[in-house]
Structures are given as C-alpha cells and as structure tokens.
Amino acid sequence: LGDVYKRQQHDCAIGAQVSYPDLAGFGRRFIDMKPSELTDAVVYQLGALDAFARVKGTRVRYVKPHGALYNAIAEHEGQAAAVVAAVRECDASLPMLGLPNSAVRLACDAAGVRFVAEGFADRAYTADGRLVPRTQAGALITDPLAAATHALALAKSGVESICVPV
C-alpha cells in the first residue's frame, strides 16, 4: 500500500501490469492457458490492485501486460482476446497498452477497448515490429543518446506511449 500511496501523492497514474500466474519466473515464462483461465487470472490481478488503490483514494488507470504475456498477446489471438475480455469485465474504460500492429490491438478494436500503441526506448525491434528477444545480441539499447534518438523515432511513427527504464 505504501507505493500506491506515494504514486497518489505525486499525481502518478497507477497501471496494472498483469501477467501469467508465474510467481517463480516473475511472469517471464509463457504459459499456454485456456482463454477462460487467463481471463480469470487477469480479472483477479486487476481486482486486487484496484482494491488497494481505492483504499488509498485512487484507482487503476490503465493496463499493460507484463513479460511473456505482453509478448504472447502480440501474436496469440486467443490469449489477446482473453486479456481484453478481462479488462472489459473489470472496467471497459481502462486503456490497454501494447505493441502496434498486434493481435491485442485487433482484440481491443473488436471489443471496444481503447488501445494505446507503446514503444520501448531501450529495446530493439525486429523487421516485423516485435521486440528483439533479450537473449539476442543487440536487444537492449544501453547508450542514453541512442535510446533518446530511438524514442523520438518511435514517437514520430505514431507510438502514443514510450516505456523508459528507470
């Protein structure tokens, strides 16, 4: 609750970084879940975070899948639809962040959920617009000037939100 309170004090938006139920792997491992089970897992996470936020007089303002789920819903239509269904069930007004030209964007469009195209200042992209896996050389942009130049290029390409590592 302390972090929620600090964010509220400083007028920061609280976002739900939902993931697979993979505590040991910190959500970084793909889990081939049934869509209904994935929807339930995301509803659980959104509901829990929103309850903590409301106790402190604020609320969740957006959803951004984390780790393996973020990457999976770029292409996996069933899982993308399951995550979007969870958002609709909890609060259809919550925007969903994700990769442009992705399955989750199509699922959001079909469900009437606002999609926000996101880019990463510190990550390289493949030719088809996916993130280069962290296990590959050149996946991370570590030079601050190169990351800033990359962020500007992303903004010019139509990306609405840019993730900057802290």
Coordinates of N, CA, C and O in Angstrom, one line a residue, residues 4-71:
V4 N 1.4 2.6 -3.6 CA 0.2 3.1 -4.1 C 0.0 4.5 -3.5 O -0.4 5.5 -4.3
Y5 N 0.2 4.7 -2.2 CA 0.0 6.0 -1.6 C 1.0 7.0 -2.2 O 0.6 8.2 -2.5
K6 N 2.3 6.6 -2.4 CA 3.3 7.6 -2.9 C 2.9 8.0 -4.3 O 3.0 9.2 -4.7
R7 N 2.4 7.1 -5.1 CA 2.0 7.4 -6.5 C 0.8 8.4 -6.5 O 0.8 9.3 -7.3
Q8 N -0.1 8.1 -5.6 CA -1.3 9.0 -5.5 C -0.8 10.4 -5.0 O -1.3 11.4 -5.6
Q9 N 0.1 10.5 -4.1 CA 0.5 11.8 -3.6 C 1.2 12.6 -4.7 O 1.1 13.8 -4.7
H10 N 1.9 12.0 -5.6 CA 2.6 12.7 -6.6 C 1.8 12.7 -8.0 O 2.4 13.0 -9.0
D11 N 0.6 12.4 -7.9 CA -0.3 12.5 -9.1 C 0.1 11.6 -10.2 O 0.1 12.0 -11.4
C12 N 0.6 10.5 -9.9 CA 1.0 9.5 -10.9 C -0.2 8.6 -11.2 O -0.9 8.2 -10.3
A13 N -0.3 8.1 -12.4 CA -1.3 7.2 -12.8 C -0.8 5.8 -12.4 O 0.3 5.4 -12.7
I14 N -1.7 5.0 -11.8 CA -1.4 3.6 -11.5 C -1.9 2.7 -12.6 O -3.0 2.8 -13.0
G15 N -0.9 1.9 -13.1 CA -1.2 1.0 -14.1 C -1.1 -0.4 -13.6 O -0.2 -0.7 -12.8
A16 N -1.9 -1.3 -14.1 CA -1.9 -2.7 -13.7 C -1.0 -3.5 -14.7 O -1.3 -3.5 -15.9
Q17 N 0.1 -4.0 -14.2 CA 1.0 -4.8 -15.1 C 0.6 -6.3 -14.8 O 1.2 -6.9 -14.0
V18 N -0.4 -6.8 -15.6 CA -0.9 -8.1 -15.4 C 0.0 -9.1 -16.1 O 0.7 -8.8 -17.1
S19 N 0.1 -10.3 -15.6 CA 1.0 -11.3 -16.2 C 0.4 -12.7 -16.0 O -0.7 -12.9 -15.4
Y20 N 1.1 -13.7 -16.5 CA 0.7 -15.1 -16.3 C 0.9 -15.3 -14.8 O 1.8 -14.7 -14.1
P21 N 0.2 -16.3 -14.2 CA 0.4 -16.6 -12.8 C 1.7 -17.4 -12.6 O 1.7 -18.6 -12.5
D22 N 2.8 -16.7 -12.7 CA 4.1 -17.3 -12.7 C 5.0 -16.6 -11.7 O 5.9 -15.9 -12.1
L23 N 4.7 -16.8 -10.4 CA 5.5 -16.1 -9.4 C 7.0 -16.4 -9.4 O 7.8 -15.6 -9.3
A24 N 7.3 -17.7 -9.6 CA 8.7 -18.1 -9.6 C 9.5 -17.5 -10.7 O 10.6 -17.2 -10.6
G25 N 8.8 -17.4 -11.9 CA 9.5 -16.9 -13.1 C 9.2 -15.4 -13.3 O 9.6 -14.8 -14.3
F26 N 8.6 -14.7 -12.4 CA 8.3 -13.3 -12.4 C 7.5 -12.9 -13.7 O 7.6 -11.9 -14.3
G27 N 6.6 -13.9 -14.2 CA 5.8 -13.6 -15.3 C 6.6 -13.6 -16.7 O 6.0 -13.2 -17.7
R28 N 7.8 -14.1 -16.7 CA 8.6 -14.1 -17.9 C 8.6 -15.4 -18.7 O 9.3 -15.5 -19.7
R29 N 7.7 -16.3 -18.2 CA 7.6 -17.6 -19.0 C 6.2 -17.7 -19.5 O 5.2 -17.5 -18.9
F30 N 6.2 -18.2 -20.8 CA 4.9 -18.4 -21.5 C 4.2 -19.5 -20.8 O 4.8 -20.6 -20.5
I31 N 2.9 -19.4 -20.6 CA 2.0 -20.4 -20.1 C 0.8 -20.6 -21.1 O 0.1 -19.6 -21.3
D32 N 0.7 -21.7 -21.6 CA -0.4 -22.0 -22.6 C -1.7 -22.3 -21.8 O -2.0 -23.4 -21.6
M33 N -2.3 -21.2 -21.4 CA -3.6 -21.3 -20.6 C -4.8 -21.3 -21.5 O -4.8 -20.7 -22.6
K34 N -5.8 -21.9 -21.0 CA -7.2 -21.8 -21.6 C -7.6 -20.4 -21.5 O -7.3 -19.7 -20.5
P35 N -8.2 -19.8 -22.6 CA -8.6 -18.4 -22.5 C -9.4 -18.1 -21.3 O -9.2 -17.0 -20.7
S36 N -10.4 -18.9 -20.9 CA -11.2 -18.6 -19.7 C -10.4 -18.5 -18.4 O -10.6 -17.7 -17.6
E37 N -9.3 -19.4 -18.3 CA -8.5 -19.3 -17.1 C -7.6 -18.1 -17.1 O -7.3 -17.5 -16.1
L38 N -7.1 -17.7 -18.3 CA -6.3 -16.5 -18.4 C -7.2 -15.2 -18.1 O -6.7 -14.4 -17.4
T39 N -8.4 -15.2 -18.6 CA -9.3 -14.1 -18.2 C -9.5 -14.0 -16.7 O -9.3 -12.9 -16.2
D40 N -9.7 -15.2 -16.1 CA -9.9 -15.2 -14.6 C -8.6 -14.7 -13.9 O -8.7 -13.9 -12.9
A41 N -7.5 -15.1 -14.4 CA -6.2 -14.7 -13.7 C -6.0 -13.2 -13.8 O -5.6 -12.5 -12.9
V42 N -6.3 -12.6 -15.0 CA -6.2 -11.2 -15.2 C -7.2 -10.4 -14.4 O -6.9 -9.4 -13.8
V43 N -8.5 -10.9 -14.3 CA -9.5 -10.2 -13.5 C -9.1 -10.2 -12.1 O -9.2 -9.2 -11.4
Y44 N -8.5 -11.3 -11.6 CA -8.0 -11.4 -10.2 C -7.0 -10.3 -9.9 O -7.0 -9.6 -8.9
Q45 N -6.0 -10.2 -10.8 CA -4.9 -9.2 -10.7 C -5.4 -7.8 -10.7 O -5.1 -7.0 -9.9
L46 N -6.3 -7.5 -11.7 CA -6.8 -6.2 -11.8 C -7.7 -5.8 -10.6 O -7.6 -4.7 -10.1
G47 N -8.5 -6.8 -10.2 CA -9.3 -6.5 -9.0 C -8.6 -6.3 -7.7 O -8.9 -5.4 -6.9
A48 N -7.5 -7.1 -7.5 CA -6.7 -6.9 -6.3 C -6.0 -5.5 -6.3 O -6.1 -4.8 -5.3
L49 N -5.4 -5.2 -7.4 CA -4.7 -3.9 -7.4 C -5.7 -2.7 -7.3 O -5.4 -1.8 -6.6
D50 N -6.8 -2.8 -8.0 CA -7.8 -1.7 -7.9 C -8.3 -1.6 -6.5 O -8.5 -0.5 -6.0
A51 N -8.5 -2.7 -5.8 CA -8.9 -2.6 -4.4 C -7.9 -1.9 -3.5 O -8.3 -1.0 -2.7
F52 N -6.6 -2.2 -3.7 CA -5.6 -1.5 -2.9 C -5.6 0.0 -3.3 O -5.4 0.9 -2.4
A53 N -5.7 0.3 -4.6 CA -5.7 1.7 -5.0 C -6.9 2.5 -4.4 O -6.7 3.6 -3.9
R54 N -8.1 1.8 -4.4 CA -9.3 2.5 -3.9 C -9.2 2.8 -2.4 O -9.7 3.8 -1.9
V55 N -8.5 1.9 -1.7 CA -8.3 2.1 -0.2 C -7.6 3.4 0.0 O -7.8 4.1 1.0
K56 N -6.7 3.7 -0.9 CA -5.9 5.0 -0.8 C -6.5 6.1 -1.6 O -5.9 7.1 -1.8
G57 N -7.8 6.0 -2.0 CA -8.4 7.1 -2.7 C -8.1 7.3 -4.1 O -8.4 8.4 -4.7
T58 N -7.6 6.3 -4.8 CA -7.3 6.4 -6.2 C -7.8 5.2 -6.9 O -8.6 4.4 -6.4
R59 N -7.4 5.0 -8.2 CA -7.8 3.8 -8.9 C -6.8 3.4 -10.0 O -6.0 4.2 -10.3
V60 N -6.9 2.2 -10.5 CA -6.1 1.8 -11.7 C -6.5 2.6 -12.9 O -7.7 2.8 -13.1
R61 N -5.6 3.1 -13.7 CA -5.9 4.0 -14.8 C -5.6 3.3 -16.2 O -6.1 3.8 -17.2
Y62 N -4.8 2.3 -16.2 CA -4.5 1.6 -17.5 C -4.0 0.2 -17.2 O -3.7 -0.2 -16.1
V63 N -4.0 -0.6 -18.3 CA -3.5 -2.0 -18.2 C -2.3 -2.2 -19.1 O -2.4 -1.8 -20.3
K64 N -1.3 -2.8 -18.7 CA -0.1 -3.1 -19.5 C 0.4 -4.5 -19.2 O 1.0 -4.7 -18.1
P65 N 0.1 -5.4 -20.0 CA 0.6 -6.8 -19.7 C 2.1 -6.8 -19.5 O 2.8 -6.0 -20.1
H66 N 2.6 -7.7 -18.8 CA 4.0 -7.8 -18.4 C 4.6 -9.1 -19.0 O 4.0 -10.1 -19.1
G67 N 5.9 -9.0 -19.3 CA 6.7 -10.1 -19.6 C 6.3 -11.0 -20.8 O 5.9 -10.5 -21.8
A68 N 6.2 -12.3 -20.5 CA 5.8 -13.2 -21.5 C 4.4 -13.0 -22.0 O 4.1 -13.2 -23.2
L69 N 3.5 -12.5 -21.2 CA 2.1 -12.3 -21.6 C 2.1 -11.1 -22.6 O 1.4 -11.2 -23.6
Y70 N 2.9 -10.1 -22.4 CA 3.0 -8.9 -23.3 C 3.4 -9.4 -24.7 O 2.8 -9.0 -25.7
N71 N 4.4 -10.2 -24.7 CA 4.9 -10.7 -26.0 C 4.0 -11.7 -26.6 O 3.8 -11.7 -27.8

